[in-house]
Every structure is written in C-alpha cells, then in structure tokens.
Coordinates of C-alpha atoms in Angstrom, one line a residue:
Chain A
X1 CA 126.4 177.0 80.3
X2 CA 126.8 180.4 81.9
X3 CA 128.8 183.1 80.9
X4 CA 129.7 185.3 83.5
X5 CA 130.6 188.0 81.1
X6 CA 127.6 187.5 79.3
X7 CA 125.2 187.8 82.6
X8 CA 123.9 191.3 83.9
X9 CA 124.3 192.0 87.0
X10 CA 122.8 190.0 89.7
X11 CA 123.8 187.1 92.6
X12 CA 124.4 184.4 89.8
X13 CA 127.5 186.9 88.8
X14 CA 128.7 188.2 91.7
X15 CA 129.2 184.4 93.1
X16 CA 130.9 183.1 89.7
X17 CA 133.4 186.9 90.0
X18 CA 133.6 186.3 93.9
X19 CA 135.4 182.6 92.8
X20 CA 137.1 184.2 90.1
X21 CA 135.0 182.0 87.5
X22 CA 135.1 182.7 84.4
X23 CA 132.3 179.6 83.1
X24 CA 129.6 177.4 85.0
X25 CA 128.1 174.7 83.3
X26 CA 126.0 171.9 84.9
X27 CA 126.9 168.5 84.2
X28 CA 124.0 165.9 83.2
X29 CA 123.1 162.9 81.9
X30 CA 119.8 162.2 80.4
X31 CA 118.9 160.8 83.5
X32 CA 120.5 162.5 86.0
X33 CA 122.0 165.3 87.5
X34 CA 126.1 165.0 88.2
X35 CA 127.5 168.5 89.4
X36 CA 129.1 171.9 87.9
X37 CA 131.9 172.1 85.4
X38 CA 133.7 175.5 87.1
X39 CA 136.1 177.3 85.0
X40 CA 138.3 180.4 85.9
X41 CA 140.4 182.6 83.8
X42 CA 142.7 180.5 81.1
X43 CA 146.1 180.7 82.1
X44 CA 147.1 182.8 78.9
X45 CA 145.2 185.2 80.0
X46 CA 143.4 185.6 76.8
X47 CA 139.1 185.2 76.7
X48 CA 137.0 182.6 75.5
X49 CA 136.1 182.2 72.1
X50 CA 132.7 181.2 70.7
X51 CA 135.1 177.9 69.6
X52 CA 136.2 177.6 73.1
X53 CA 132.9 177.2 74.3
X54 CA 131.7 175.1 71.9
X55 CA 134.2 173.1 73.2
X56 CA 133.6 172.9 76.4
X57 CA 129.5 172.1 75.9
X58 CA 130.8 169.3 73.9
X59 CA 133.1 168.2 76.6
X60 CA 130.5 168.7 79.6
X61 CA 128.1 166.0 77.9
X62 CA 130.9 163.8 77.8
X63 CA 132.5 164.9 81.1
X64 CA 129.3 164.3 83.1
X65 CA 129.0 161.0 81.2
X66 CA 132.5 159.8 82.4
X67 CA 132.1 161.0 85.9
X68 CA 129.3 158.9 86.1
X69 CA 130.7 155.7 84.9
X70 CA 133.7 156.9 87.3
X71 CA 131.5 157.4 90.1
X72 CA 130.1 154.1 89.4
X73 CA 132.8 152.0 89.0
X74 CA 134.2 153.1 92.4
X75 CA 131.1 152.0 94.0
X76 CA 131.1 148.7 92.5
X77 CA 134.7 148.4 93.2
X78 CA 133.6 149.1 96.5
X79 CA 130.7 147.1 96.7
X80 CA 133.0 144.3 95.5
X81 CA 135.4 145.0 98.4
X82 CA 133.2 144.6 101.0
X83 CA 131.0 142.0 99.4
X84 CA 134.2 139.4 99.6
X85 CA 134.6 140.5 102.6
X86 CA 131.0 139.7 103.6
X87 CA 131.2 136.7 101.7
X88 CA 134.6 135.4 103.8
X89 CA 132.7 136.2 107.0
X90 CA 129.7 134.2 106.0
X91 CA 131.9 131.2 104.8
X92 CA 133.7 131.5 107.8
X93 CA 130.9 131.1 110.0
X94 CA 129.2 128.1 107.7
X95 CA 132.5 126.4 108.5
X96 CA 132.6 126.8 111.8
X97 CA 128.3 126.3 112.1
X98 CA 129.4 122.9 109.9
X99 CA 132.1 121.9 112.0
X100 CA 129.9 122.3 115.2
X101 CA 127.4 120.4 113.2
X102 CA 130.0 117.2 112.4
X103 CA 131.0 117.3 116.1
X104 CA 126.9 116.9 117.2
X105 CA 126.1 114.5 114.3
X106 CA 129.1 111.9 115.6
X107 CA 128.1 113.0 118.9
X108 CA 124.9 112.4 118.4
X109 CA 125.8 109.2 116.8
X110 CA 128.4 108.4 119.5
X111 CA 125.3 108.4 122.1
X112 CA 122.6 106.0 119.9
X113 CA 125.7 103.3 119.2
X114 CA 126.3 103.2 123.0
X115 CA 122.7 103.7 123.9
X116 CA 121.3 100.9 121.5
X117 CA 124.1 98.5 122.8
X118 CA 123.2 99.4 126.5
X119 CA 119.8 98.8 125.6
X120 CA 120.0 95.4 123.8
X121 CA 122.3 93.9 126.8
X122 CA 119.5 93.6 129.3
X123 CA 116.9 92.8 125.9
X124 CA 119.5 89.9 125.3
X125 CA 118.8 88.4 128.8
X126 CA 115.1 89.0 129.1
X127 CA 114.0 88.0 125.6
X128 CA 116.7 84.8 126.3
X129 CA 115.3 83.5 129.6
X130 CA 111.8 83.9 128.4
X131 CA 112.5 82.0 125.2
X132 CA 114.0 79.2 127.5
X133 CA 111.1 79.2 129.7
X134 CA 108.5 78.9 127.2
X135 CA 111.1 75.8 125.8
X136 CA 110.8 73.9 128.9
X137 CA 114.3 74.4 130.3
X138 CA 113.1 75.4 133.1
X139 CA 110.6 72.8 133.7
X140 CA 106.9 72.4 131.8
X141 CA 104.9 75.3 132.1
X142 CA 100.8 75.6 132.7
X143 CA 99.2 76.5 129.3
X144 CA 98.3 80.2 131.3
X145 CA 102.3 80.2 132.2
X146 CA 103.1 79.5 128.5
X147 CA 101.4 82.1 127.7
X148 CA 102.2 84.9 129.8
X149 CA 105.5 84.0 128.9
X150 CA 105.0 84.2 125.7
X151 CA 103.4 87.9 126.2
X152 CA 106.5 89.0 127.7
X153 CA 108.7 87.6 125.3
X154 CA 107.0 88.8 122.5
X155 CA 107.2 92.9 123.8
X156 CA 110.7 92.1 124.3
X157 CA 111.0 91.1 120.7
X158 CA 109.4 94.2 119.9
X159 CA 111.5 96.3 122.0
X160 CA 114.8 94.5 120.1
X161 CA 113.0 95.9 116.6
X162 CA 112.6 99.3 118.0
X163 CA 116.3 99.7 119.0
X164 CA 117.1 98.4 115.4
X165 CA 115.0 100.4 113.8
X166 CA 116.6 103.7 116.0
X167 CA 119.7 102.4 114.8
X168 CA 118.7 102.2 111.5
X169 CA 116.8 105.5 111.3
X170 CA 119.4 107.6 112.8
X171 CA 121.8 106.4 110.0
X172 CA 119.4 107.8 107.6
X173 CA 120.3 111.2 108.6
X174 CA 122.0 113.3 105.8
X175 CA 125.0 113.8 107.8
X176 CA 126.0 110.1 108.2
X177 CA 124.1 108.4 104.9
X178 CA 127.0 109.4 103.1
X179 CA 128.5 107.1 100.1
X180 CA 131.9 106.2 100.2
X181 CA 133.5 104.4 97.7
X182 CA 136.9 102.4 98.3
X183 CA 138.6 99.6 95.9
X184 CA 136.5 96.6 96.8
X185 CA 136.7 93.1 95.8
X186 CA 132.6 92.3 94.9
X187 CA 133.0 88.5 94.9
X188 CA 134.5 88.0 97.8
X189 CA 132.2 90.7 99.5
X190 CA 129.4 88.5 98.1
X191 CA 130.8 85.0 99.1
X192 CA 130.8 86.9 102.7
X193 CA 127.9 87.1 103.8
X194 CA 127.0 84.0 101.8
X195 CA 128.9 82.1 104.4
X196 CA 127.6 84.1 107.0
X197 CA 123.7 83.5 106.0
X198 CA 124.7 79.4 105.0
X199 CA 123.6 78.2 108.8
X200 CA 120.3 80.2 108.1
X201 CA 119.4 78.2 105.3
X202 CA 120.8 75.0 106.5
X203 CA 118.6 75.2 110.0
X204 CA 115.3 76.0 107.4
X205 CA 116.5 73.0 105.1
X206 CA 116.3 75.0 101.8
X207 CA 119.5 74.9 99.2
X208 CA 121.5 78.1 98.9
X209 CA 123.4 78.6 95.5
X210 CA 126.0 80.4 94.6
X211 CA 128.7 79.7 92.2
X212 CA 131.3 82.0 92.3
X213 CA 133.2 82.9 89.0
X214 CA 135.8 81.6 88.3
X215 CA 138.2 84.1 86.7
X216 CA 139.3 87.1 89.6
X217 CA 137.1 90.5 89.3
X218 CA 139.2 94.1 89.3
X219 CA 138.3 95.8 92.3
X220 CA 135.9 97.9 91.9
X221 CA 134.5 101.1 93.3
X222 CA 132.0 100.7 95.9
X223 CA 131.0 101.9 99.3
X224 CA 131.8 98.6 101.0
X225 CA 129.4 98.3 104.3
X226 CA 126.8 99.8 102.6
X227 CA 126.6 97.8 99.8
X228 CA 127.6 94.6 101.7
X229 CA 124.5 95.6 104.0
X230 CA 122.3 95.2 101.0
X231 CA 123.5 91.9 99.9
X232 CA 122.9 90.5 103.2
X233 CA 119.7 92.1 103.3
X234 CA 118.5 90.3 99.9
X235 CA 120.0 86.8 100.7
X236 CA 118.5 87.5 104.5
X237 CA 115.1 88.4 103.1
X238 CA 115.1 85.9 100.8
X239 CA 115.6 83.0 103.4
X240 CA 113.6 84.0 105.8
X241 CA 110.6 84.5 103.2
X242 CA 111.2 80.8 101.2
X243 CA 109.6 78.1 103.3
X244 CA 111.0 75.4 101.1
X245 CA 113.0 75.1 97.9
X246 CA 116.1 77.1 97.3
X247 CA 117.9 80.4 97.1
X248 CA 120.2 80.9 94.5
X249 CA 122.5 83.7 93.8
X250 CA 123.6 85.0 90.2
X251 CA 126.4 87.1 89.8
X252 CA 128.4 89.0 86.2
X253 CA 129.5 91.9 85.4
X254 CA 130.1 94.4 82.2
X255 CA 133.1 96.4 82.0
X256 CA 131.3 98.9 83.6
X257 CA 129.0 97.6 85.9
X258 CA 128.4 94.8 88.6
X259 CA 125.1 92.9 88.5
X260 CA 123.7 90.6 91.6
X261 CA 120.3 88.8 92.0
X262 CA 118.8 86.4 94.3
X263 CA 116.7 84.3 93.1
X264 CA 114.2 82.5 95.6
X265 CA 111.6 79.5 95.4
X266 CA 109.5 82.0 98.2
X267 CA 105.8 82.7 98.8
X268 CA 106.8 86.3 96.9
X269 CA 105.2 89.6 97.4
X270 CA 101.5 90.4 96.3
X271 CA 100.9 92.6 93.2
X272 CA 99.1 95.4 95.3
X273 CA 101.8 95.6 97.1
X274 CA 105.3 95.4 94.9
X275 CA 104.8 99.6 94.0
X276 CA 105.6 100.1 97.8
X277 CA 107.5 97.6 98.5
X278 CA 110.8 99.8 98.8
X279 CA 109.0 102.6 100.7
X280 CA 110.1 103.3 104.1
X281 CA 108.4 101.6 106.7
X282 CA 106.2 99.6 104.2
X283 CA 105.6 95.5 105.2
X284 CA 104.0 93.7 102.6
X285 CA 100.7 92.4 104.2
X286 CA 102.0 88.3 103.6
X287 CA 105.0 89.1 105.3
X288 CA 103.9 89.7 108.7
X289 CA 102.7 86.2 109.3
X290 CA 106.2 85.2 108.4
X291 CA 108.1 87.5 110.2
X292 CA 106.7 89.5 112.7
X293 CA 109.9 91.4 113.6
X294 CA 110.4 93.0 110.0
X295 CA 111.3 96.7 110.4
X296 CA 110.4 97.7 106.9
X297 CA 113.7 99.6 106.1
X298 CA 116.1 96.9 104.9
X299 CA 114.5 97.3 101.5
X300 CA 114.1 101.2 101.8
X301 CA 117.8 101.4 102.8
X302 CA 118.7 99.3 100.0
X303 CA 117.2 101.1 97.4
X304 CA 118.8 104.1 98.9
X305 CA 122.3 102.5 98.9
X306 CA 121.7 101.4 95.2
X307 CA 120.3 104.8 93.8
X308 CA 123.0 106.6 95.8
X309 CA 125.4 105.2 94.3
X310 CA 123.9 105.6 91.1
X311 CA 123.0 102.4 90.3
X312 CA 119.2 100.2 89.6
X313 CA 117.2 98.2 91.7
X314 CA 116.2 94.6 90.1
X315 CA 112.8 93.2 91.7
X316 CA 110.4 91.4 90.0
X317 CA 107.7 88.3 91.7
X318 CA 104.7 86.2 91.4
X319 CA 103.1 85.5 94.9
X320 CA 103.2 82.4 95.8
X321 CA 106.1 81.6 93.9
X322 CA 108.9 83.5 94.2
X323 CA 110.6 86.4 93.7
X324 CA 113.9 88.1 92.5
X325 CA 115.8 91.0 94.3
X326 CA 119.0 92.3 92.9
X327 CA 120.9 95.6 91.5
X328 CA 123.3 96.9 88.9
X329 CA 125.6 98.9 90.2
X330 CA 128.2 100.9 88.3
X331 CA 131.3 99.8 89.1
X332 CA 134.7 101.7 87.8
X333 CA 137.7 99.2 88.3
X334 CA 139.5 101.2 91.0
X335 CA 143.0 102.1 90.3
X336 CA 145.4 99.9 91.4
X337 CA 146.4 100.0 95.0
X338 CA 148.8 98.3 96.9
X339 CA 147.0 95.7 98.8
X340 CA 147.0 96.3 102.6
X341 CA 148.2 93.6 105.1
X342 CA 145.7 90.8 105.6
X343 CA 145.6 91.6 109.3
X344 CA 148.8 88.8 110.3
X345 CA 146.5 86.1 108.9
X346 CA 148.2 82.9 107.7
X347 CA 147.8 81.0 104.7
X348 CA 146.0 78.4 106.3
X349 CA 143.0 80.6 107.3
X350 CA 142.4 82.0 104.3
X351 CA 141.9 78.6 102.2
X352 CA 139.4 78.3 105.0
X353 CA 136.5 79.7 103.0
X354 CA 136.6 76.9 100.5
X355 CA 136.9 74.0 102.7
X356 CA 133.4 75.3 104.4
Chain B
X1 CA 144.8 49.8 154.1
X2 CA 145.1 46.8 151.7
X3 CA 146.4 47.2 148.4
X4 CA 143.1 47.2 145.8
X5 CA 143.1 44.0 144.2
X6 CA 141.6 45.3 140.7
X7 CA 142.2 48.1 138.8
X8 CA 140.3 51.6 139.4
X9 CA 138.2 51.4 136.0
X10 CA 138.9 54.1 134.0
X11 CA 136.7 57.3 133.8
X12 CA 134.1 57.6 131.2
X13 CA 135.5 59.3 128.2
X14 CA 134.2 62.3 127.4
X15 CA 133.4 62.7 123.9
X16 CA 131.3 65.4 123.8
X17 CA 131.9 68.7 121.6
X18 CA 133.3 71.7 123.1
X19 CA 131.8 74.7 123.1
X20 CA 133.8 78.2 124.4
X21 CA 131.9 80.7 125.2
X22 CA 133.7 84.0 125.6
X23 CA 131.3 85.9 127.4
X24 CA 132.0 88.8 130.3
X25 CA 127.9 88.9 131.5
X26 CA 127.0 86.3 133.6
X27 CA 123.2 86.4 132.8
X28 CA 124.1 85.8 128.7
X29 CA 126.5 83.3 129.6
X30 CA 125.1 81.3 131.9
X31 CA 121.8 81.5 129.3
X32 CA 123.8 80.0 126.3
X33 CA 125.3 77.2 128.9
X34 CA 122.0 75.9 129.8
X35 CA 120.7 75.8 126.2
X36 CA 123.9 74.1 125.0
X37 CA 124.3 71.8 127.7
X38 CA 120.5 70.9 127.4
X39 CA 121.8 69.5 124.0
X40 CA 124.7 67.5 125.0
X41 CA 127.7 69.8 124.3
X42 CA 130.2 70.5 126.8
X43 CA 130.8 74.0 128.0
X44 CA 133.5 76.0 129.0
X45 CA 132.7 79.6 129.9
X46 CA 135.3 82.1 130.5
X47 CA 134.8 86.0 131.4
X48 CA 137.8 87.8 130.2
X49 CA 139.5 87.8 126.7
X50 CA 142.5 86.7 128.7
X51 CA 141.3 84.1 129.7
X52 CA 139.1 82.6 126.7
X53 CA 142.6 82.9 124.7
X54 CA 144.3 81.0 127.1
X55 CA 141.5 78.5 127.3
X56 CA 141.8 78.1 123.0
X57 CA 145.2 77.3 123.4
X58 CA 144.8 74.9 126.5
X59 CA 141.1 73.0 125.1
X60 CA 141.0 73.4 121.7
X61 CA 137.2 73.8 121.7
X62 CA 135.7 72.6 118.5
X63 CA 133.7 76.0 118.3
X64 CA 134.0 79.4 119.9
X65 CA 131.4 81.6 120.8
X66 CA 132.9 85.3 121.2
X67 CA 131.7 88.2 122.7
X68 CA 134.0 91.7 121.6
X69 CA 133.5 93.8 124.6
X70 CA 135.3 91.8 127.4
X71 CA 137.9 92.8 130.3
X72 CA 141.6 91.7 129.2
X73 CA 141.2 91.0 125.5
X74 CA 138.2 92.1 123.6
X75 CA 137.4 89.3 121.3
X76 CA 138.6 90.9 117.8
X77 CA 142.1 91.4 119.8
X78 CA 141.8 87.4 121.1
X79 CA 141.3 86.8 117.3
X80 CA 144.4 89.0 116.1
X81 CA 146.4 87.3 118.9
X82 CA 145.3 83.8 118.3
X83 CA 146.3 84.7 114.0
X84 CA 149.5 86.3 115.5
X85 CA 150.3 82.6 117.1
X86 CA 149.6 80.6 113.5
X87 CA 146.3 79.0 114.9
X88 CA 144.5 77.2 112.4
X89 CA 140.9 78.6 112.0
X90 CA 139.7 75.8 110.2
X91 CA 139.8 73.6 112.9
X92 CA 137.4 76.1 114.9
X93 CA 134.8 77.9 113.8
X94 CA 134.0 81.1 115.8
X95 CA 130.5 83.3 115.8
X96 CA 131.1 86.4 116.9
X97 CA 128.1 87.8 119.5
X98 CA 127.6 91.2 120.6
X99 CA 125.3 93.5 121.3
X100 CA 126.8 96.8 119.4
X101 CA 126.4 96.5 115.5
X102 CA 129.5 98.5 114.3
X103 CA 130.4 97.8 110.8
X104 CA 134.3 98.2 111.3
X105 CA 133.8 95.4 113.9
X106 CA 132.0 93.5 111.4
X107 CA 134.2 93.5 108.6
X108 CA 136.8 92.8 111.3
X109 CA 135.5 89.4 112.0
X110 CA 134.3 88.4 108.7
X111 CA 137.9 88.8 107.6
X112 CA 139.0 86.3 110.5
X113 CA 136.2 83.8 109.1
X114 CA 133.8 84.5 111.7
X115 CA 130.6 84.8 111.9
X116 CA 129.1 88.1 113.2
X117 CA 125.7 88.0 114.6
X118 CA 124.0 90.2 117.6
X119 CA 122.9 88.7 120.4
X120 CA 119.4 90.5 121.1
X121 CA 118.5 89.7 117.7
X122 CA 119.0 85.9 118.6
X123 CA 117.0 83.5 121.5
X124 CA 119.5 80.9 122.8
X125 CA 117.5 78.0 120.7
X126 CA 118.5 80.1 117.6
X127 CA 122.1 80.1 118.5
X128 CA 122.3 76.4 119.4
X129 CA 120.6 75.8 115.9
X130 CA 123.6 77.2 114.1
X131 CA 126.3 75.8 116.5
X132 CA 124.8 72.4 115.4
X133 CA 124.7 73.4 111.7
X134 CA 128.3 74.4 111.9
X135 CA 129.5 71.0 114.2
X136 CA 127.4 69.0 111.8
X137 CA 125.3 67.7 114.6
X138 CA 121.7 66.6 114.0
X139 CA 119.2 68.7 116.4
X140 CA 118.4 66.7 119.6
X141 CA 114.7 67.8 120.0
X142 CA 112.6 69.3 116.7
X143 CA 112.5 72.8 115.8
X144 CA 109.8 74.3 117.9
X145 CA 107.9 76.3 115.1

C-alpha cells in the first residue's frame, strides 16, 4: 500500500497528488495480479488513521479476491451464453445434416426397391424360358443343348441371388434396420407364413406341424415384418434342408416372453461349422449341395432381428439328423388398442384359414 | 339345305381346372400358360386388373395367379374390390406374384389369404408344383430333381 503522504518526493507522488489520490494499493491474489485499489481524500475531510489503513489492507486482500471471482463469473456467464448459442447452431445443423440424410437413405432406398424389381422382370423371363427349355417344352434338346441351357440358366439364378442379396444388404444399413414394435398378434403371425410355406412341404412330401394353441395370445409388442421375416426364414430353411421326415413347429409363451422353434428331421449343420453359422455371409459347407442359391444372410438377419429386439437365439443340431432353430423374444402385452378394420373382409374369408 | 336328320352331338365338356393369370407382361404370362397348359389346366390370361376382376366374376377360375403392378387395377386393389363385392375366398385360392418384395404389400395379401411369392425367385415348374398342391391335383410328369 502507498501512502502518498508518507512518500518523499518523486514521480510515484506527483502522479497519486496530480489524481488527487490520497492511497494506492495493488490488488492480488496469491496467484495473480488484479489491478490498483485508488483512494482520494475521505469525504469528511479528515486523514487516515493507522486504523483506517489497516482497514483497507484487510479489505484489498479480500477486494482483489472478489474481483476475481467477479471477473470470473462474468466470463463463464459469458462463456455459457455463447456456448448455447454454439450449441443451438450445431444442433441445428445436425438436424438439418439428419434430415438431408433421411431424405438420401429413402432415396437411396426408393432407387434399389425400383431398381431390384426392374432387374428381376427381365431375370423372371430369362431364368423361366430357360428352365422350360431345359424341361422339354420346347421340344427335346441335344445333351450339348441341355447343357448350355443349363449354363445360362444357372448365371441367371445367380444373378436373381445377387439382386436379393442387394436388397437384403441395403436394409442392413443403420438408417433403415430400425426396430419397430407395434401390438402384434404372434400366433396368427406364425400360422401366416405356415400356410404360406405348407405347398413347400407338400411338393417335398415331408409333414409340417404346427398346432396352434388353443386359448387367444395378448398382443404383443413386436416389430411385425421383421420378426415375421424370421419365422419364415426358420420354417423356409428348415424345408428346404429336410429331405424327408417332418417339420414341426413349437410355440408358448411366459408372461413375459414369446418362445418359437422349428424342429426338423434334416441333414443338420456340421459341428465346425454351427460357431458361424449366424455370421454374415457364412454357408455351411453341406448346404451348398442342397441349395445352391443360399445367400447366407437369412440367418445373420435373423439373429439381428432377435438381438435387436432384445431377445435369444435358440439353435442347436446333430448333422445328419436334424436341427432346431428358434428364439425367445420378450414380448410386453401391448396396451389395448382398438382393433383396426379388417380391410372390408367378410366373415366368410376369414374362417378361411382353418378350412385349408 | 335339308333339315339335319340327327342331332349336332354335343361339344366335349370341358372339365378341366381354371387357372387366371393376372399378368400385364406378355413374356411372364405367356411363360406360366405354356407350363400350365402342358399340365392339363385351362388358362385364361388377362393384362389389366380390370379386366382379371371382371374375368373372377364372369369364370370363377378355381385358382388365381396375380400380379400387383398392372394397368387398371393393381392386384391388391382387384383383391379389395373383389372383398368389397362379398366374394368367397375359399372357393379360390390366389398366389400373389411379383417381382418387388415390399413388406406392406406382403402383409397386404397375406391378410386376403393369399399367397405372396416373387416371381424371379420361382421357374414356371415351381409354380405349377404349388398350383397342383393347392388344386389337389397329382403332378402329371415326376419332379425333375
């Protein structure tokens, strides 16, 4: 603290007596210099006692102390201000970036629907003519004609797999492999596609079983096509892989939880290969002989769509002998909804599951 | 011209099953004829979902092969229209064919009863293997392997 009474002469006390200042003191903290504590003449008129400036050292330590935490908090205040503002711009420019991004994914989705269907239209007619050739309805063929034939149909065939596959693949993507759960009625999803997959089994002669229960199920809560995809996928699989015997399906449920397995009398997967079985892309080596269009993504998706939705995959097998394929999925009895319309159907169609 | 002393014998009655086959591209259609005729069904092919409805009504095929995308009608709005009249699906069963798997569509059919299959993933054989399942008809000539 200076005095300017106390100095002798010199600059320091002409500057402080220029400013009619009375007291300087500089105002620290143990870490850092804050400014001058400048005093003039007290009002009274009367001149600082030893008590007054006792005072004042006291209060400098604390005043530099408070100007700092002042000086600091307006920054930060500051700092705050213009961080929300930084942060609205930012989220305003990830929504737009994400909205841009929706509009390309369905674009982008938009273009493979229509491009795979364009595609498969001219695959239909090629891989179907050649097929009929190679059956004779065209006339008998050379053994070298049956063969070319066959050449050509079987690229075709190929070509059919890749467009699946594209299809497939592209759904993959995180923007559209999204789960969606609605109210869904799991049996009758189930007795679905078993009546869709029956004419399979029937043209391979092998038994497919499925009782369904008899008391009603709540609906649950389940992403619908996705899951329905994987129940077609295991009944599929299953008769496509079971040259003779039977396929049977076994469902129940928990309070919290839906349960599914096919069962099949099949020539099952080897033991080398059941670790990667439900790895993308992966085709057991006895499958191929079987069928040589597998893509090797049903089961990948399906393990997806069961883990995604948190539920567990069921697989066990003995080559040669069979296999099971199933899941638990957990399934929360959706709150009850109003059911919609059954799209102007009558009675009479609906009965028509049963008498098939 | 003297009046025909016997009687004109009646035409052969046609008892064969009829297939529909809703189908706008005249390759695919024409391709499922052959195959099905091969077999000994009768085939009526019509181009536009107009049309195919109208042919339902008048022929009451025994089974209808249906194709979505067609000029007119698309075959999920021949299916709304034919529910919309009370017809009795029970009496036909109908496989849906297309080319564009789109899971709306899907569920669409399978809530009409139909079946739902894509054509490219199918050879003509295939298909007339599960029209005969579904008539009940025992395959003319064996499974080729």
């Amino acid at each position: 603290m200076i005095i300017a009474d106390e100095l002798e002469g010199g600059k320091r006390k002409e500057l402080l007596e220029h400013h009619d200042l009375r007291i300087s003191t500089m105002l620290r903290t143990s870490e850092d210099f804050i400014g001058y504590l400048l005093i003039g003449d007290k009002l009274s008129g009367d001149v600082y006692s030893d008590q007054d400036i006792k005072v004042l050292e006291i209060i400098s330590r604390q005043l530099a102390v408070a100007l700092q935490n002042a000086k600091a908090f307006a920054e930060i205040k500051e700092f705050n201000v213009t961080l929300q503002g930084r942060v609205e711009h930012a989220t305003n420019r990830l929504r737009i970036a994400n909205r841009h991004l929706k509009e390309l994914d369905q674009a982008k989705d938009e273009f493979i629907s229509m491009a795979s269907h364009q595609l498969r239209t001219p695959l239909t007619t090629i891989k179907g003519y050649l097929s009929m050739l190679s059956e004779g309805d065209a006339g008998k063929l050379t053994a070298m004609q049956n063969q070319f034939v066959g050449y050509g149909f079987d690229a075709s065939q190929r070509m059919v797999n890749l467009i699946s596959d594209l299809l497939n693949v592209s759904r993959l993507s995180a923007g559209r492999f999204i789960i969606q759960p609605t109210p869904t009625d799991f049996v009758k999803m189930v007795s679905d596609e078993v009546r869709q997959l029956r004419s399979h089994a029937e043209a391979k002669k092998i038994a497919l079983i499925f009782n369904p229960p008899a008391e009603a199920w709540p609906l649950v809560d389940l992403d619908d096509n996705k899951t329905r995809q994987v129940i077609m996928n295991f009944i599929d699989n299953a008769i496509y892989y079971t040259p003779s015997g039977e396929v049977r399906i076994l469902l129940s449920r928990t309070p919290k939880s839906v349960h599914f397995e096919v069962h099949d009398t099949g020539i099952g997967v080897p033991r080398k290969a059941q670790g990667k079985l439900f790895g993308k892309f992966f085709r057991a080596e006895n499958a191929q002989g079987v069928r040589p269009d597998g893509t090797g993504l049903g089961l990948y998706l399906a393990k997806r769509v069961v883990e995604d939705q948190g539920g567990t995959l069921i697989f066990s097998s003995t080559e040669g002998k069979g296999s099971i394929f199933g899941f638990d999925l957990p399934a929360k009895a959706s709150k009850p909804v109003k059911q919609g319309g059954n799209h102007g159907h009558t009675s009479k169609s609906r009965t028509r599951r049963t008498s098939r | 011209m003297a009046i025909q002393a016997n009687p004109v014998p009646a035409a052969p009655v046609d008892d064969r099953k009829v297939v529909l086959v809703a189908e706008d591209d005249p390759f695919i259609s024409r391709m499922y004829q052959i195959k099905l005729e091969s077999a000994g069904l009768r085939v009526i092919v019509k181009a536009n979902g107009r049309d195919a409805y109208e042919a339902v009504k008048l022929n009451a095929p025994s089974l209808l092969l249906l194709d979505i995308n067609m000029p007119e009608l698309t075959g999920l709005e021949l299916l709304s229209a034919l529910a919309g009249d009370n017809f009795d699906f029970s009496t036909m069963p109908v496989m849906v064919l297309t080319n564009s798997s789109n899971p709306e569509d899907r569920k669409t059919a399978q809530s009409y009863g139909a079946d739902y299959l894509v054509k490219a993933d199918y050879t003509p054989r295939e298909v007339l293997d599960m029209i005969q399942t579904k008539l009940g008809i025992n395959p003319v000539a064996p499974k080729t392997a």
